[in-house]
Amino acid sequence: ELKVEQNPLFLSMQEGKNYTIYCNYSTTSDRLYWYRQDPGKSLESLFVLLSNGAVKQEGRLMASLDTKARLSTLHITAAVHDLSATYFCAVDKGETSGSRLTFGEGTQLTVNP
Amino acid sequence: NAGVMQNPRHLVRRRGQEARLRCSPMKGHSHVYWYRQLPEEGLKFMVYLQKENIIDESGMPKERFSAEFPKEGPSILRIQQVVRGDSAAYFCASSRRMRQDNTEAFFGQGTRLTVV
């Protein structure tokens, strides 16, 4: 059974600081997603990582994927308050399961002024 | 191109009633997935459907829950005889027919079910 683990689960940081959220998964997969969720809202797609060594950046967020280590990271640079949200990574099980996703528990990020 | 549409957005049911949640996939998408999110938790897969077919229902509770995706109309997630523990946000996602390089599933706004 595919397991996806994120850490930390809770992260409180000061504006302007850098930090990294980690996502480990238990079985081979070549597709990993990062989502953002604001309270009471749906999931906003941030990144789709499709291959080993993939790196994508959008604003203050950068995501990377190491399929050999089964690890993805979401790096936050110079955090601002607007980044406060819960961040989920999710792994696609593969061809036969369509786009069925297994999610991590989420990292609740709070950026303090 | 409208996104994944779910309705209702909020649903209140008394214990023992039935809840029906609807999901219309994005245009051109024929795969639908239902997920449940309990308070303060991540999303858990429930069921994967294509038109008139249940592909994977390994995440569905064995009793009271059912899902369908008819040839015409939206996908329906049905919960019979609801209990307080069914209170959660239910999200629907849809994707294209084939799993291609850049295909991903897109999520609807969710239905927040409250059982009183």
XYZ file of N, CA and C in Angstrom:
687
model
N 0.847 -1.202 0.000
C 0.000 0.000 0.000
C 0.879 1.247 0.000
N 0.552 2.166 -0.870
C 1.318 3.405 -0.971
C 1.070 4.295 0.234
N 2.150 4.746 0.857
C 2.035 5.673 1.983
C 2.795 6.946 1.627
N 2.231 8.070 2.026
C 2.841 9.369 1.777
C 2.931 10.096 3.110
N 4.136 10.522 3.446
C 4.336 11.178 4.735
C 4.957 12.552 4.531
N 4.385 13.529 5.208
C 4.921 14.883 5.135
C 5.484 15.268 6.491
N 6.499 16.087 6.451
C 6.942 16.726 7.682
C 7.597 18.057 7.373
N 7.418 19.017 8.280
C 6.628 18.884 9.498
C 5.127 18.961 9.202
N 4.304 18.619 10.183
C 2.861 18.747 10.019
C 2.402 20.165 10.351
N 3.138 20.821 11.219
C 2.830 22.200 11.584
C 4.115 23.009 11.480
N 3.989 24.178 10.897
C 5.161 25.017 10.695
C 4.769 26.470 10.912
N 5.432 27.086 11.885
C 5.202 28.491 12.146
C 6.503 29.225 11.853
N 6.462 30.171 10.958
C 7.688 30.852 10.588
C 7.472 32.355 10.513
N 8.595 33.039 10.597
C 8.576 34.490 10.512
C 8.628 34.911 9.054
N 8.024 36.025 8.768
C 8.154 36.583 7.424
C 9.626 36.785 7.098
N 9.958 36.530 5.858
C 11.326 36.741 5.404
C 12.238 35.539 5.547
N 11.799 34.533 6.299
C 12.627 33.339 6.512
C 12.393 32.298 5.420
N 13.359 31.370 5.360
C 13.265 30.258 4.415
C 12.965 28.961 5.155
N 12.266 28.058 4.485
C 12.030 26.759 5.107
C 11.678 25.740 4.039
N 11.797 24.456 4.419
C 11.516 23.365 3.481
C 10.532 22.381 4.104
N 9.566 21.981 3.302
C 8.621 20.922 3.676
C 9.017 19.668 2.908
N 8.999 18.536 3.599
C 9.441 17.279 3.003
C 8.264 16.337 2.789
N 8.355 15.581 1.707
C 7.312 14.606 1.376
C 7.996 13.301 0.963
N 7.820 12.268 1.765
C 8.355 10.935 1.464
C 7.225 10.007 1.053
N 7.494 9.118 0.113
C 6.476 8.160 -0.279
C 7.110 6.775 -0.374
N 6.263 5.773 -0.271
C 6.785 4.435 0.026
C 7.023 3.536 -1.183
N 6.391 3.822 -2.321
C 6.602 2.933 -3.466
C 6.913 3.760 -4.705
N 7.374 3.094 -5.698
C 7.810 3.780 -6.910
C 6.657 4.567 -7.535
N 6.949 5.796 -7.863
C 5.976 6.619 -8.570
C 6.738 7.661 -9.368
N 6.213 8.019 -10.516
C 6.907 9.003 -11.332
C 6.123 10.293 -11.459
N 5.196 10.502 -10.537
C 4.366 11.692 -10.660
C 3.971 12.156 -9.267
N 4.323 13.392 -8.965
C 4.028 13.926 -7.640
C 3.457 15.322 -7.777
N 2.500 15.622 -6.913
C 1.790 16.885 -6.964
C 1.919 17.623 -5.634
N 1.949 18.928 -5.732
C 1.826 19.772 -4.547
C 0.575 20.634 -4.706
N -0.202 20.700 -3.592
C -1.421 21.490 -3.576
C -1.387 22.433 -2.388
N -2.123 23.514 -2.541
C -2.351 24.439 -1.438
C -3.833 24.429 -1.124
N -4.154 24.465 0.162
C -5.554 24.556 0.572
C -5.697 25.634 1.636
N -6.548 26.626 1.371
C -6.907 27.616 2.366
C -8.110 27.098 3.150
N -8.289 27.559 4.387
C -9.375 27.049 5.232
C -10.728 27.118 4.543
N -11.433 26.001 4.528
C -12.762 25.963 3.943
C -12.794 25.990 2.431
N -11.648 25.895 1.805
C -11.577 25.998 0.338
C -11.152 24.675 -0.286
N -11.144 24.670 -1.614
C -10.707 23.485 -2.335
C -9.188 23.484 -2.485
N -8.698 22.548 -3.255
C -7.259 22.426 -3.450
C -6.833 23.189 -4.700
N -5.789 23.964 -4.540
C -5.208 24.697 -5.654
C -3.938 23.980 -6.073
N -3.860 23.587 -7.331
C -2.678 22.897 -7.819
C -1.503 23.869 -7.891
N -0.383 23.493 -7.289
C 0.826 24.320 -7.324
C 1.838 23.787 -8.338
N 2.165 22.508 -8.197
C 3.195 21.921 -9.051
C 2.836 20.486 -9.401
N 3.225 20.098 -10.615
C 3.184 18.699 -11.031
C 4.606 18.327 -11.410
N 5.157 17.338 -10.742
C 6.542 16.912 -10.977
C 6.502 15.547 -11.625
N 7.060 15.452 -12.823
C 6.848 14.262 -13.641
C 8.073 13.363 -13.780
N 9.238 13.786 -13.336
C 10.401 12.934 -13.570
C 11.453 13.181 -12.504
N 12.383 12.239 -12.414
C 13.445 12.361 -11.434
C 14.267 13.616 -11.722
N 14.537 14.373 -10.680
C 15.333 15.575 -10.842
C 14.527 16.794 -11.246
N 13.217 16.621 -11.410
C 12.378 17.757 -11.814
C 12.415 18.834 -10.740
N 12.528 20.056 -11.195
C 12.490 21.207 -10.301
C 11.586 22.256 -10.952
N 10.648 22.766 -10.143
C 9.769 23.814 -10.667
C 9.685 24.934 -9.644
N 9.577 26.152 -10.151
C 9.513 27.302 -9.260
C 8.390 28.220 -9.697
N 7.714 28.750 -8.687
C 6.665 29.725 -8.926
C 6.699 30.707 -7.762
N 7.158 31.922 -8.042
C 7.236 32.922 -6.984
C 8.192 32.481 -5.890
N 7.713 32.459 -4.671
C 8.554 32.111 -3.529
C 8.581 30.620 -3.233
N 7.947 29.827 -4.052
C 7.876 28.381 -3.848
C 8.664 27.656 -4.926
N 9.421 26.639 -4.482
C 10.150 25.803 -5.420
C 9.997 24.353 -4.992
N 9.654 23.487 -5.932
C 9.442 22.077 -5.636
C 10.428 21.242 -6.435
N 10.862 20.142 -5.820
C 11.783 19.237 -6.495
C 11.379 17.801 -6.225
N 11.878 16.909 -7.086
C 11.515 15.500 -6.960
C 12.749 14.631 -7.162
N 12.970 13.723 -6.226
C 14.022 12.716 -6.328
C 13.331 11.360 -6.250
N 13.129 10.732 -7.403
C 12.371 9.474 -7.414
C 13.172 8.319 -6.824
N 14.492 8.422 -6.875
C 15.309 7.345 -6.287
C 15.203 7.340 -4.777
N 15.199 8.510 -4.198
C 15.046 8.630 -2.747
C 13.576 8.640 -2.334
N 12.683 8.680 -3.310
C 11.234 8.783 -3.054
C 10.946 9.983 -2.152
N 11.478 11.111 -2.575
C 11.402 12.315 -1.756
C 11.119 13.518 -2.639
N 10.191 14.346 -2.180
C 9.968 15.640 -2.807
C 10.087 16.709 -1.733
N 10.556 17.867 -2.141
C 10.643 18.981 -1.213
C 9.904 20.189 -1.781
N 9.345 20.972 -0.877
C 8.728 22.246 -1.230
C 9.462 23.301 -0.416
N 10.227 24.122 -1.115
C 11.046 25.117 -0.441
C 10.378 26.485 -0.525
N 10.355 27.141 0.626
C 9.740 28.462 0.716
C 10.853 29.483 0.935
N 10.895 30.461 0.091
C 11.934 31.488 0.184
C 11.321 32.817 0.618
N 11.910 33.408 1.648
C 11.468 34.735 2.118
C 9.948 34.767 2.292
N 9.478 33.969 3.219
C 8.033 33.779 3.393
C 7.316 35.109 3.634
N 6.086 35.148 3.131
C 5.191 36.270 3.391
C 3.880 35.721 3.951
N 3.119 36.601 4.604
C 1.904 36.170 5.288
C 0.927 35.456 4.357
N 0.877 35.900 3.106
C -0.069 35.319 2.144
C 0.179 33.846 1.867
N 1.341 33.351 2.244
C 1.616 31.928 2.035
C 1.011 31.040 3.118
N 0.453 31.640 4.148
C -0.187 30.847 5.209
C -1.323 30.015 4.619
N -1.223 28.710 4.801
C -2.207 27.769 4.230
C -1.757 26.368 4.634
N -2.513 25.377 4.199
C -2.077 23.994 4.367
C -1.601 23.466 3.021
N -0.449 22.839 3.028
C 0.162 22.336 1.805
C 0.165 20.813 1.828
N -0.317 20.239 0.742
C -0.378 18.786 0.612
C 0.497 18.328 -0.547
N 1.207 17.237 -0.333
C 1.778 16.537 -1.464
C 0.912 15.312 -1.741
N 0.917 14.863 -2.974
C 0.109 13.707 -3.361
C 0.846 12.953 -4.447
N 0.709 11.644 -4.407
C 1.414 10.777 -5.338
C 0.410 10.002 -6.172
N 0.696 9.913 -7.447
C -0.109 9.179 -8.402
C 0.391 7.741 -8.423
N -0.509 6.806 -8.240
C -0.096 5.408 -8.138
C 0.370 4.797 -9.435
N -0.003 5.350 -10.551
C 0.492 4.790 -11.797
C -0.589 4.556 -12.822
N -0.191 4.029 -13.927
C -1.008 3.937 -15.130
C -2.369 3.315 -14.898
N -2.390 2.197 -14.182
C -3.636 1.445 -14.071
C -4.641 2.093 -13.129
N -4.193 3.079 -12.374
C -5.119 3.691 -11.416
C -5.580 5.065 -11.868
N -5.421 5.350 -13.154
C -5.843 6.652 -13.630
C -5.054 7.740 -12.937
N -5.737 8.753 -12.482
C -5.081 9.827 -11.741
C -5.457 9.775 -10.271
N -5.700 8.580 -9.763
C -6.001 8.426 -8.341
C -4.794 8.852 -7.534
N -5.023 9.657 -6.512
C -3.933 10.212 -5.713
C -3.982 9.713 -4.278
N -2.785 9.531 -3.728
C -2.639 9.283 -2.302
C -1.993 10.515 -1.700
N -2.646 11.095 -0.699
C -2.210 12.366 -0.136
C -1.420 12.175 1.146
N -0.502 13.106 1.371
C 0.103 13.220 2.682
C -0.871 13.880 3.646
N -0.445 13.954 4.901
C -1.341 14.488 5.941
C -1.486 16.005 5.875
N -0.596 16.631 5.138
C -0.654 18.082 5.034
C 0.281 18.769 6.012
N 0.796 19.910 5.605
C 1.628 20.764 6.464
C 0.904 22.098 6.622
N 0.540 22.388 7.850
C -0.171 23.642 8.122
C 0.859 24.732 8.389
N 0.968 25.641 7.446
C 1.971 26.695 7.516
C 1.345 27.996 7.994
N 1.964 28.587 8.992
C 1.564 29.909 9.467
C 2.774 30.829 9.360
N 2.616 31.914 8.627
C 3.683 32.893 8.488
C 3.306 34.107 9.317
N 4.136 34.388 10.292
C 3.860 35.489 11.219
C 4.572 36.766 10.788
N 3.890 37.893 10.934
C 4.509 39.172 10.536
C 5.751 39.468 11.378
N -13.917 27.500 -20.162
C -14.042 26.093 -19.807
C -14.294 25.994 -18.310
N -15.521 25.661 -17.949
C -15.871 25.585 -16.541
C -15.054 24.489 -15.890
N -14.760 24.693 -14.631
C -14.023 23.685 -13.892
C -14.939 22.575 -13.424
N -14.451 21.791 -12.487
C -15.250 20.716 -11.905
C -16.312 21.356 -11.011
N -17.559 21.006 -11.250
C -18.654 21.638 -10.517
C -19.262 20.655 -9.542
N -19.307 21.059 -8.299
C -19.939 20.221 -7.282
C -21.122 20.971 -6.677
N -22.159 20.223 -6.393
C -23.262 20.830 -5.638
C -23.982 19.774 -4.817
N -24.535 20.201 -3.698
C -24.457 21.556 -3.181
C -23.087 21.839 -2.555
N -22.826 23.083 -2.253
C -21.570 23.413 -1.586
C -21.633 23.050 -0.113
N -22.801 23.238 0.466
C -23.015 22.890 1.877
C -24.299 22.080 1.974
N -24.257 21.054 2.813
C -25.416 20.186 2.965
C -25.550 19.803 4.426
N -26.711 20.027 4.985
C -26.980 19.644 6.368
C -28.028 18.552 6.350
N -27.737 17.465 7.031
C -28.672 16.347 7.125
C -28.784 15.914 8.581
N -29.971 15.444 8.915
C -30.166 14.848 10.233
C -29.741 13.388 10.175
N -29.333 12.873 11.314
C -28.954 11.463 11.382
C -30.071 10.584 10.826
N -29.693 9.643 10.002
C -30.655 8.730 9.403
C -31.156 9.143 8.030
N -30.921 10.392 7.644
C -31.350 10.842 6.316
C -30.337 10.418 5.262
N -30.694 10.694 4.018
C -29.805 10.383 2.903
C -29.145 11.667 2.414
N -27.905 11.543 1.992
C -27.203 12.673 1.384
C -26.813 12.296 -0.039
N -27.070 13.238 -0.965
C -26.671 13.039 -2.367
C -25.780 14.186 -2.790
N -24.583 13.844 -3.215
C -23.611 14.839 -3.618
C -23.373 14.664 -5.121
N -23.334 15.796 -5.817
C -23.225 15.737 -7.268
C -21.921 16.339 -7.756
N -21.427 15.792 -8.839
C -20.173 16.269 -9.419
C -20.254 16.224 -10.930
N -20.077 17.368 -11.568
C -19.989 17.431 -13.027
C -18.535 17.660 -13.392
N -17.916 16.733 -14.127
C -16.495 16.876 -14.450
C -16.257 18.004 -15.441
N -14.995 18.351 -15.596
C -14.621 19.341 -16.605
C -14.958 18.803 -17.993
N -15.169 19.707 -18.917
C -15.451 19.315 -20.289
C -14.287 18.499 -20.835
N -14.620 17.386 -21.452
C -13.569 16.536 -22.023
C -12.995 15.523 -21.059
N -13.420 15.576 -19.807
C -12.941 14.614 -18.802
C -13.980 13.514 -18.605
N -13.513 12.277 -18.631
C -14.450 11.167 -18.439
C -14.098 10.305 -17.233
N -13.101 10.749 -16.455
C -12.723 10.028 -15.234
C -13.057 10.903 -14.042
N -13.697 10.308 -13.050
C -14.094 11.043 -11.853
C -13.590 10.316 -10.616
N -13.141 11.076 -9.647
C -12.623 10.528 -8.395
C -13.313 11.265 -7.250
N -13.662 10.525 -6.233
C -14.224 11.132 -5.025
C -13.250 10.931 -3.867
N -13.082 12.001 -3.094
C -12.219 11.980 -1.911
C -13.004 12.538 -0.729
N -12.616 12.094 0.451
C -13.227 12.620 1.672
C -12.138 13.238 2.528
N -12.461 14.391 3.111
C -11.516 15.058 3.998
C -12.204 15.300 5.329
N -11.745 14.575 6.328
C -12.231 14.800 7.678
C -11.538 16.031 8.245
N -12.134 16.675 9.247
C -11.532 17.892 9.802
C -10.074 17.679 10.202
N -9.245 18.607 9.823
C -7.822 18.611 10.180
C -7.064 17.407 9.610
N -7.564 16.810 8.562
C -6.872 15.668 7.960
C -6.672 15.891 6.463
N -5.879 15.004 5.865
C -5.689 15.036 4.423
C -6.845 14.380 3.710
N -6.785 14.393 2.394
C -7.839 13.778 1.599
C -7.604 12.284 1.476
N -8.690 11.537 1.577
C -8.612 10.083 1.451
C -9.447 9.654 0.244
N -8.833 8.867 -0.603
C -9.510 8.370 -1.801
C -10.697 7.499 -1.422
N -11.793 7.668 -2.161
C -12.967 6.828 -1.940
C -13.227 5.923 -3.144
N -13.408 6.560 -4.311
C -13.839 5.772 -5.462
C -13.408 6.469 -6.750
N -13.168 5.618 -7.770
C -12.742 6.098 -9.093
C -13.735 5.543 -10.111
N -14.309 6.420 -10.909
C -15.330 5.990 -11.852
C -15.035 6.524 -13.244
N -15.447 5.752 -14.225
C -15.591 6.235 -15.583
C -17.068 6.118 -15.921
N -17.442 6.632 -17.057
C -18.860 6.586 -17.439
C -19.400 5.157 -17.339
N -20.424 4.991 -16.529
C -21.135 3.718 -16.352
C -20.266 2.602 -15.784
N -19.129 2.958 -15.209
C -18.219 1.933 -14.680
C -17.590 2.390 -13.378
N -17.554 1.505 -12.400
C -16.752 1.756 -11.205
C -15.425 1.045 -11.409
N -14.345 1.812 -11.429
C -13.030 1.241 -11.701
C -12.355 0.773 -10.414
N -12.475 1.571 -9.357
C -11.796 1.255 -8.106
C -12.616 1.854 -6.971
N -13.167 1.006 -6.140
C -13.953 1.502 -5.004
C -13.322 1.046 -3.691
N -12.027 0.856 -3.712
C -11.344 0.306 -2.542
C -11.384 1.231 -1.334
N -11.653 2.510 -1.538
C -11.710 3.440 -0.420
C -13.113 3.698 0.103
N -14.087 3.060 -0.456
C -15.482 3.287 -0.042
C -15.809 2.439 1.173
N -16.458 3.026 2.173
C -16.973 2.202 3.273
C -17.909 1.131 2.704
N -17.910 0.004 3.368
C -18.633 -1.161 2.836
C -20.143 -0.973 2.849
N -20.629 -0.176 3.777
C -22.080 -0.009 3.910
C -22.441 1.463 3.768
N -23.626 1.696 3.306
C -24.290 3.007 3.248
C -23.774 3.935 2.146
N -22.622 3.668 1.616
C -22.032 4.561 0.601
C -22.124 3.893 -0.769
N -22.487 4.695 -1.765
C -22.474 4.205 -3.140
C -22.167 5.363 -4.073
N -21.680 5.032 -5.260
C -21.353 6.074 -6.234
C -21.714 5.583 -7.616
N -22.059 6.539 -8.470
C -22.343 6.205 -9.849
C -21.927 7.365 -10.741
N -21.713 7.026 -12.004
C -21.390 8.032 -13.009
C -22.114 7.577 -14.273
N -23.353 8.022 -14.429
C -24.163 7.529 -15.544
C -23.698 8.073 -16.881
N -24.237 7.484 -17.919
C -23.887 7.908 -19.268
C -24.212 9.390 -19.479
N -25.326 9.824 -18.942
C -25.711 11.226 -19.015
C -25.813 11.777 -17.594
N -25.363 12.983 -17.401
C -25.532 13.616 -16.107
C -24.318 13.503 -15.216
N -24.420 14.099 -14.032
C -23.259 14.149 -13.142
C -23.003 12.834 -12.434
N -21.835 12.762 -11.819
C -21.549 11.652 -10.910
C -22.248 11.948 -9.584
N -22.733 10.912 -8.951
C -23.448 11.052 -7.683
C -22.753 10.196 -6.630
N -22.485 10.805 -5.491
C -22.044 10.061 -4.309
C -23.229 10.065 -3.343
N -23.659 8.901 -2.972
C -24.854 8.761 -2.155
C -24.492 8.144 -0.817
N -24.952 8.775 0.242
C -24.719 8.253 1.586
C -26.087 8.029 2.232
N -26.372 6.797 2.524
C -27.661 6.483 3.155
C -27.520 6.478 4.669
N -28.605 6.816 5.342
C -28.665 6.753 6.815
C -27.440 7.401 7.440
N -27.244 8.661 7.144
C -26.029 9.344 7.590
C -25.901 9.323 9.105
N -24.626 9.311 9.537
C -24.286 9.391 10.956
C -23.338 10.565 11.134
N -23.129 10.961 12.401
C -22.310 12.145 12.668
C -20.905 11.997 12.083
N -20.396 10.786 12.107
C -19.046 10.552 11.602
C -18.901 10.755 10.102
N -20.028 10.907 9.388
C -19.963 11.188 7.950
C -19.713 12.673 7.676
N -19.802 13.497 8.708
C -19.564 14.933 8.533
C -18.139 15.142 8.050
N -18.004 15.755 6.901
C -16.688 15.926 6.275
C -16.874 16.788 5.035
N -15.740 17.116 4.417
C -15.778 17.735 3.087
C -15.541 16.640 2.061
N -16.384 16.606 1.062
C -16.267 15.595 0.004
C -15.869 16.306 -1.286
N -14.721 15.909 -1.805
C -14.203 16.545 -3.012
C -14.282 15.571 -4.186
N -14.617 16.138 -5.310
C -14.621 15.402 -6.554
C -13.494 15.953 -7.420
N -12.847 15.072 -8.162
C -11.830 15.496 -9.127
C -12.118 14.796 -10.443
N -11.674 15.394 -11.538
C -11.847 14.741 -12.831
C -10.558 14.839 -13.627
N -10.398 13.891 -14.552
C -9.220 13.899 -15.418
C -9.635 13.387 -16.793
N -8.692 13.513 -17.722
C -8.966 13.052 -19.092
C -9.073 11.543 -19.169
N -9.463 11.065 -20.314
C -9.640 9.632 -20.532
C -8.330 8.878 -20.390
N -7.258 9.413 -20.961
C -5.984 8.703 -20.930
C -5.030 9.413 -19.976
N -4.213 8.645 -19.302
C -3.197 9.211 -18.429
C -2.008 9.591 -19.294
N -1.929 10.847 -19.671
C -0.861 11.287 -20.546
C 0.140 12.121 -19.752
N 1.185 12.501 -20.408
C 2.304 13.120 -19.699
C 1.893 14.243 -18.771
N 1.079 15.161 -19.260
C 0.767 16.321 -18.442
C -0.641 16.292 -17.886
N -1.264 15.131 -17.953
C -2.631 15.040 -17.450
C -2.621 15.069 -15.938
N -3.476 15.860 -15.353
C -3.646 15.803 -13.916
C -5.126 15.897 -13.611
N -5.450 15.555 -12.391
C -6.830 15.643 -11.949
C -7.071 17.042 -11.389
N -8.230 17.590 -11.697
C -8.611 18.908 -11.198
C -9.756 18.762 -10.207
N -9.685 19.527 -9.149
C -10.621 19.368 -8.045
C -11.754 20.389 -8.099
N -12.920 19.935 -7.659
C -14.039 20.836 -7.466
C -13.931 21.555 -6.134
N -14.930 22.386 -5.855
C -14.920 23.204 -4.642
C -15.303 22.412 -3.400
N -15.838 21.229 -3.609
C -16.180 20.391 -2.464
C -17.598 20.605 -1.975
N -18.119 19.588 -1.330
C -19.395 19.673 -0.620
C -19.114 19.407 0.847
N -19.501 20.355 1.669
C -19.290 20.187 3.106
C -20.572 19.667 3.728
N -20.495 18.419 4.153
C -21.651 17.739 4.742
C -21.577 17.840 6.257
N -22.662 18.296 6.834
C -22.778 18.340 8.290
C -23.976 17.496 8.693
N -23.739 16.554 9.577
C -24.819 15.694 10.072
C -25.139 16.120 11.498
N -26.399 16.469 11.714
C -26.802 16.978 13.032
C -27.738 15.964 13.731
